Coordinates of C-alpha atoms and ligand atoms in Angstrom, one line a residue:
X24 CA 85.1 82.9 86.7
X25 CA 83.9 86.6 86.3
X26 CA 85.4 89.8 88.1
X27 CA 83.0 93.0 88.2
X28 CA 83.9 96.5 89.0
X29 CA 85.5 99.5 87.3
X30 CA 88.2 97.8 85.8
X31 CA 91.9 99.4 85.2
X32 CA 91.8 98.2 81.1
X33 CA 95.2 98.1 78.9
X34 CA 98.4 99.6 79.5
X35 CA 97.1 102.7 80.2
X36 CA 94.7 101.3 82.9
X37 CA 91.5 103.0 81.1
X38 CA 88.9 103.0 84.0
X39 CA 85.7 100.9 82.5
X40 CA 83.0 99.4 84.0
X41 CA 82.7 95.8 82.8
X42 CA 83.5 92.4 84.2
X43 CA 86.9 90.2 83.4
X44 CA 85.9 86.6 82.2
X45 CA 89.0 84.5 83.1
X46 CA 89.2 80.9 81.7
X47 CA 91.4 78.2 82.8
X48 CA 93.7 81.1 84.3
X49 CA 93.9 83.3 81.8
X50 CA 91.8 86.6 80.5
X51 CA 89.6 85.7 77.9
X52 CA 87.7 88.6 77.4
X53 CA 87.2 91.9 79.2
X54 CA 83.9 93.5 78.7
X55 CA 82.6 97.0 79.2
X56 CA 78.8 96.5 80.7
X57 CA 76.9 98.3 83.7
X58 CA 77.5 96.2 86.4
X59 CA 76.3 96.5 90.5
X60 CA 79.7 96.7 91.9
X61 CA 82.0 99.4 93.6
X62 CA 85.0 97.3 93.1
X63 CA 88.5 98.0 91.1
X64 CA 90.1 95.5 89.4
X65 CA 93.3 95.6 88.3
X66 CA 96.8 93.7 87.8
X67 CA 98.3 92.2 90.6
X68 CA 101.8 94.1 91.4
X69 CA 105.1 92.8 90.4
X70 CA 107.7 94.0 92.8
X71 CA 110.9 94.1 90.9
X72 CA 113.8 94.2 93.6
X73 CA 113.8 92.3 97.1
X74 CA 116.2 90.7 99.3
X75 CA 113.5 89.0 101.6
X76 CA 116.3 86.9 103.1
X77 CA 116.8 89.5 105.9
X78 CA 113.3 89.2 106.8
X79 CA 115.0 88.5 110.5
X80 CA 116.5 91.8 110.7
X81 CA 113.5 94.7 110.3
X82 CA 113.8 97.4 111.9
X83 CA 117.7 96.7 112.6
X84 CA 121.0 98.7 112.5
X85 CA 118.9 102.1 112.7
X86 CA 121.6 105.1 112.0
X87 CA 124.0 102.5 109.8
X88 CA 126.1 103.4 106.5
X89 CA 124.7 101.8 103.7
X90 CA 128.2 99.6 103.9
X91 CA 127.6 99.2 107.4
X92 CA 123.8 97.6 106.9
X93 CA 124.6 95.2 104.4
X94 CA 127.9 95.2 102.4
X95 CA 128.8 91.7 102.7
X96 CA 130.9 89.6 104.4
X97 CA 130.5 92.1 107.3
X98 CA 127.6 94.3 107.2
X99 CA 124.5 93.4 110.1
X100 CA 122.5 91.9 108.1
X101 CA 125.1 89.4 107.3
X102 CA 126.1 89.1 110.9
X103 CA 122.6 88.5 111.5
X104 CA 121.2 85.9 109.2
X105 CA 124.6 83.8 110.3
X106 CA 123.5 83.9 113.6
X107 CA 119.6 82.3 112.8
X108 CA 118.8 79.0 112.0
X109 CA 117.5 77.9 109.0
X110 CA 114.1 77.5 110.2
X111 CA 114.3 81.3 111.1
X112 CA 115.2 82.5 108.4
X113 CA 112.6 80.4 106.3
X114 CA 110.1 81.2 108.4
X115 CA 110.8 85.2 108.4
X116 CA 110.9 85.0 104.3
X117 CA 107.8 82.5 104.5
X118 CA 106.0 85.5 106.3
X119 CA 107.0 88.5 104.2
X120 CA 106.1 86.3 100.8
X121 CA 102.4 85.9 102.5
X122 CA 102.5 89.4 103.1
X123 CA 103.1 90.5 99.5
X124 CA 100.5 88.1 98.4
X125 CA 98.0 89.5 100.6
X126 CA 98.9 93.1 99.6
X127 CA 98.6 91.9 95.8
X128 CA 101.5 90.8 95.0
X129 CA 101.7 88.0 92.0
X130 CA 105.5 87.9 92.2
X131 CA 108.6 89.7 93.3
X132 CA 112.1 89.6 91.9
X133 CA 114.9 88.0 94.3
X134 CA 118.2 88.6 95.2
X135 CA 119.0 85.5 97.2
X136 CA 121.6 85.5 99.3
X137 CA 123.2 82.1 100.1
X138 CA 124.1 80.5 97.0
X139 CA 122.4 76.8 96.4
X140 CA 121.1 76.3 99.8
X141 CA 120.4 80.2 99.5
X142 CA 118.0 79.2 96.6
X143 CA 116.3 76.3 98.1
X144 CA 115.5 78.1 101.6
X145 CA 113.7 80.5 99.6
X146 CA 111.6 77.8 97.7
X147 CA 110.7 76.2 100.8
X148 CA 109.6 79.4 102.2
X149 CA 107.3 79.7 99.1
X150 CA 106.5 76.1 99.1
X151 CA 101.8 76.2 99.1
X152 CA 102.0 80.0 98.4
X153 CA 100.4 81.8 95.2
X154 CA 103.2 83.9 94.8
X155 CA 105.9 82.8 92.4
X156 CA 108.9 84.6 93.6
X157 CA 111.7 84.9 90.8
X158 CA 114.7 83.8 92.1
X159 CA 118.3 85.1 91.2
X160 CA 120.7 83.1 93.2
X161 CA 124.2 85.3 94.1
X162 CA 127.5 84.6 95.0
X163 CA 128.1 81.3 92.7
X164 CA 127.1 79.9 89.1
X165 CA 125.5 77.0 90.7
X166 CA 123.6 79.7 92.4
X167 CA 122.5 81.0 89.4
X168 CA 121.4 77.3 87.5
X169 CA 119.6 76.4 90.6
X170 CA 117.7 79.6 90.1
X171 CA 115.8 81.4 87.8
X172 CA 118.8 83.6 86.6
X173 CA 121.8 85.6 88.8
X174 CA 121.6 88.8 90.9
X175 CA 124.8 90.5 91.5
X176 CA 126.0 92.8 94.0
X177 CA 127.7 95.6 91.6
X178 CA 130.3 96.0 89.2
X179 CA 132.4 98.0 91.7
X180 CA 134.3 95.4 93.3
X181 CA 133.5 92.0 91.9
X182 CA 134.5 91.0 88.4
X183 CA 130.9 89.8 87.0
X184 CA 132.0 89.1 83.0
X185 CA 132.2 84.8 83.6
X186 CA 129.2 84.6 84.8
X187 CA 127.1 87.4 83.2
X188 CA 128.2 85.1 80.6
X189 CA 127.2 81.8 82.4
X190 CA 124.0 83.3 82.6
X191 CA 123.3 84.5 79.3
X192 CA 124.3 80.7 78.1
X193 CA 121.8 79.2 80.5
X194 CA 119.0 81.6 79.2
X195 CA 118.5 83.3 82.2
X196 CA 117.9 86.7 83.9
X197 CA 121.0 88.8 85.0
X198 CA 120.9 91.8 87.1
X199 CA 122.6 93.8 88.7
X200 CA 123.0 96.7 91.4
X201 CA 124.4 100.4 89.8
X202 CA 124.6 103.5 90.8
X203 CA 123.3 103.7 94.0
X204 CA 125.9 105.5 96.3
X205 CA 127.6 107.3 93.3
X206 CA 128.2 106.7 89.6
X207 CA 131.3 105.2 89.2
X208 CA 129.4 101.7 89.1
X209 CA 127.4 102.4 86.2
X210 CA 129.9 101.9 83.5
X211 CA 131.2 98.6 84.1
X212 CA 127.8 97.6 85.0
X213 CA 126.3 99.0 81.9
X214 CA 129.4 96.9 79.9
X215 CA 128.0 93.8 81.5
X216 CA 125.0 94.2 79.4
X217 CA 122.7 93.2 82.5
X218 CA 118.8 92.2 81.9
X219 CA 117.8 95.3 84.6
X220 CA 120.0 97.4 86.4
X221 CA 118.8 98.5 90.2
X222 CA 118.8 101.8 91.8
X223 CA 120.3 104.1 89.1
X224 CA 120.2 107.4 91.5
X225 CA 123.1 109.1 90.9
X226 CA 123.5 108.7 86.6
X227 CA 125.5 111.2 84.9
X228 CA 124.2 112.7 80.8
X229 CA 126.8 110.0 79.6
X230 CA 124.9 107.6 81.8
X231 CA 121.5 108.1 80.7
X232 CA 122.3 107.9 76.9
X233 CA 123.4 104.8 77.5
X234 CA 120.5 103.4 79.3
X235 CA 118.5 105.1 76.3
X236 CA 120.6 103.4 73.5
X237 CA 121.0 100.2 75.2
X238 CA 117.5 99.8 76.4
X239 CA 118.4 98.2 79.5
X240 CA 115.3 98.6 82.5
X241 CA 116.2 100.1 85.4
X242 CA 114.4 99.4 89.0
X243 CA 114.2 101.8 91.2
X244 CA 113.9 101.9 94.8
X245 CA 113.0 105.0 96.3
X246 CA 112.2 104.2 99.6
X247 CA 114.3 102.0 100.3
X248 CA 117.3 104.9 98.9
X249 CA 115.8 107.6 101.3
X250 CA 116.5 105.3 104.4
X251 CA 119.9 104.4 103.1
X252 CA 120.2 108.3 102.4
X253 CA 122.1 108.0 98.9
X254 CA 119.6 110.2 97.4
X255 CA 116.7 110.4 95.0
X256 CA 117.0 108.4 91.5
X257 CA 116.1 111.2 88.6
X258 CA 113.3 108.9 87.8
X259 CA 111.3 111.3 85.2
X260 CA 114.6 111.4 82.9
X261 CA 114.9 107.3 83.7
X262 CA 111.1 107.2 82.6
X263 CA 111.6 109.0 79.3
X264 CA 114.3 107.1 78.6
X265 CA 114.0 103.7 79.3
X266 CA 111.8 100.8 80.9
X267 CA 111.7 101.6 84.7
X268 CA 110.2 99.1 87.5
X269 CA 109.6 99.3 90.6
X270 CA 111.4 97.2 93.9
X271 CA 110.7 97.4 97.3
X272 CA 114.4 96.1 98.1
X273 CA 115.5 94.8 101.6
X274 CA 112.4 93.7 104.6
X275 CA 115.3 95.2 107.2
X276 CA 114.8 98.7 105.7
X277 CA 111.0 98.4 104.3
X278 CA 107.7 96.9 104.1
X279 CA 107.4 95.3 100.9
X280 CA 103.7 96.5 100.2
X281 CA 103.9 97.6 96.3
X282 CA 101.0 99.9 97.8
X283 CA 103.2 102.0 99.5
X284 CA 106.4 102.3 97.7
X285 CA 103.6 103.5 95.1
X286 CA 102.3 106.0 96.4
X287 CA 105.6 107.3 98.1
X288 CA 107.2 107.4 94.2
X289 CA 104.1 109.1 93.0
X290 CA 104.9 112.2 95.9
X291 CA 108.2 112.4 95.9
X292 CA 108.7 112.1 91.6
X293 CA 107.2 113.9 88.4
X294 CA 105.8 111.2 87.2
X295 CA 101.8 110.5 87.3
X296 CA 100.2 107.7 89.0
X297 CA 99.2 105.5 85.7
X298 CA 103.4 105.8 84.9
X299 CA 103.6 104.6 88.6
X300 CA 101.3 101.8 88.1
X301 CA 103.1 100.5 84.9
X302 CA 106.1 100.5 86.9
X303 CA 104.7 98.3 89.4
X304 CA 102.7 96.3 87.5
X305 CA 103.4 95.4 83.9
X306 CA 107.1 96.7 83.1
X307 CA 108.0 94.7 86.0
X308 CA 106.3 91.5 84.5
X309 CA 108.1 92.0 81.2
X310 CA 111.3 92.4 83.0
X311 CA 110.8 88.9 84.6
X312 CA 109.2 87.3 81.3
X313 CA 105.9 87.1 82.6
X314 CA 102.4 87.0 80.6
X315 CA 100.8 89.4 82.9
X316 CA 100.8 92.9 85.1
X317 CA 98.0 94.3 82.4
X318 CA 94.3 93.2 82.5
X319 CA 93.6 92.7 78.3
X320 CA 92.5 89.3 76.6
X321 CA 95.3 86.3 76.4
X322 CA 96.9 87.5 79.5
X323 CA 97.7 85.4 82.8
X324 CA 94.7 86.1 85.3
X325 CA 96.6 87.3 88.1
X326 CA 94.5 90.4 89.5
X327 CA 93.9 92.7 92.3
X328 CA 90.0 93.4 93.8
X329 CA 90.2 96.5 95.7
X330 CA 86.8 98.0 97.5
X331 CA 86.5 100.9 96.1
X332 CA 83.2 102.1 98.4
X333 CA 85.8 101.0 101.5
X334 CA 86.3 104.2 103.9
X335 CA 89.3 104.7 102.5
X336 CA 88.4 104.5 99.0
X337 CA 84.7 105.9 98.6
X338 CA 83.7 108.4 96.7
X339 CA 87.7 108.7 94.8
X340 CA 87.3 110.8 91.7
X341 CA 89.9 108.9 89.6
X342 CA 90.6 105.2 90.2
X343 CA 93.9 105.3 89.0
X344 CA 94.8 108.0 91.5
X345 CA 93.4 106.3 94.4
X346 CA 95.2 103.1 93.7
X347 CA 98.5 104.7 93.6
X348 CA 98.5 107.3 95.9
X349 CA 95.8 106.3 98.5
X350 CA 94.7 102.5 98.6
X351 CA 96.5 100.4 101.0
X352 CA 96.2 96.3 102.3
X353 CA 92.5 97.4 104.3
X354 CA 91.0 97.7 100.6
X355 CA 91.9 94.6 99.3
X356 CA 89.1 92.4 98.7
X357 CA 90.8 89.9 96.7
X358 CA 94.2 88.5 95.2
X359 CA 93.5 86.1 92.2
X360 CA 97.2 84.9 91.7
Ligands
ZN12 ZN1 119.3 95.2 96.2

């Protein structure tokens, strides 16, 4: 198969004109040639933090505390997925997973809620879709072996070191929430020696060297912090200091189209669009352990085709721009997962 267009090239998405030659799934060669086409290729997005489980509740609880939205056992979001069915809630996560694919999603990281059964509504909910959710199961180690790794809350309340150990044993991914209301998470968290860390908004100086010495990836939510009104992460010194991704984090609170929590970053941060587009596309893949999120030879084939001579798009004087801060699901002309 062969992809034409300007295509985003490399880590640093270098705009060429060429064609991708994928084989058997995977990039075999990217070549620069002129070529008839106004499209722009690029990696398909990795969105780094979801909770897709309360799929039933968008738009919910408008006004709510953070605690009051979805602090469990309590919060209504927990109220509310105990009052659907399974099929509801399978069929609510079913529909946001088809939505992320069709805004160019290859895969999103998961914080499932539910512990076994938890893990395998989500499964069947992905069951005939191309996108490969990660799953970190909560709550429970079987959780976390019937998953792809574990996902906890915080460190604030819940003792996390037996099965941040559990996890590490079984070879799997372990994150965690920090620092999202205040800071007084982020220690313990950051003792747990997690795989990623999410949210990170309020760190202190003692915090960041930390994250810089330690290495540990951070995802960052900024949307999704703005409706929860806990503030804005310092996401230029996170940037400069570590491995940053990007998450769209609960469907009750936002859309999870990697195209807009994009191009909000991108406005809101000091950080340029290419930084933006690593964070949603490649840093996010690495996080997860996957062979893709940057369009070079030997990588996974999992691309986005964008129109760039669409209403929206024509006539863009920088591609990389225009993805980030402009391009939206109307553009999309193709999602090769
Ligand atoms: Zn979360």
């Amino acid at each position: 198969m062969i992809v034409e267009g300007t295509v985003l090239r490399g880590r640093e998405f270098d705009p060429v004109e060429g064609r991708v030659v994928v084989e058997d799934g995977e990039i075999s060669a990217v070549e620069e040639a002129d070529v008839d086409s106004e499209r722009i290729v690029l990696p398909a997005f990795v969105n780094a933090h979801t909770h897709i489980g309360d799929s039933i509740a968008k738009e919910a609880g408008s006004g709510l505390s953070l605690d009051d939205l979805v602090a469990p056992p309590d919060g209504l979001k927990h109220r509310l997925l105990r009052a659907a069915s399974r099929e509801e809630k399978v069929e609510a996560m079913r529909r946001s997973l088809r939505m992320m694919q069709a805004t160019g999603t290859a895969t999103c990281i998961e914080f499932r809620e539910g512990g076994v059964e938890g893990v395998e509504a989500i499964r069947a909910a992905a069951d005939g879709l191309d996108i490969d959710p990660v799953v970190l199961g909560r709550e429970t180690a079987d959780a976390m072996r019937a998953s792809d790794g574990f996902g906890a809350s915080g460190a604030r309340d819940a003792e996390f070191a037996d099965l941040r150990e559990a996890t590490r044993e079984a070879g799997k991914l372990f994150g965690i929430h920090a620092g999202e209301r205040d800071s007084l998470d982020i220690d313990p968290a950051l003792d747990l020696s997690p795989d990623f860390a999410v949210h990170m908004v309020h760190p202190e100086a003692s915090h960041l060297d930390r994250i810089e010495e330690s290495g540990v990836p951070i995802v960052l939510c900024p949307r999704s912090n703005l409706v929860t009104n806990v503030g804005v992460a310092p996401v230029r010194d996170l940037v400069d200091r570590t491995t940053v991704a990007l998450g769209t984090d609960n469907v009750m609170l936002n859309s999870p189209s990697m195209f807009r929590e994009m191009e909000f970053l991108n406005k809101l941060a000091d950080v340029s669009a290419a930084e933006v587009l690593r964070m949603a596309t490649v840093n996010g893949a690495e996080l997860a352990g996957k062979n893709y999120g940057v369009v070079e030879e030997g990588r996974e084939a999992k691309l986005l085709v964008l129109d760039g001579d669409s209403d929206n798009l024509a006539g863009a004087k920088d591609p990389v721009r225009a993805v980030v801060r402009r391009a939206g699901r109307a553009d999309v002309t193709d999602v090769l997962l």
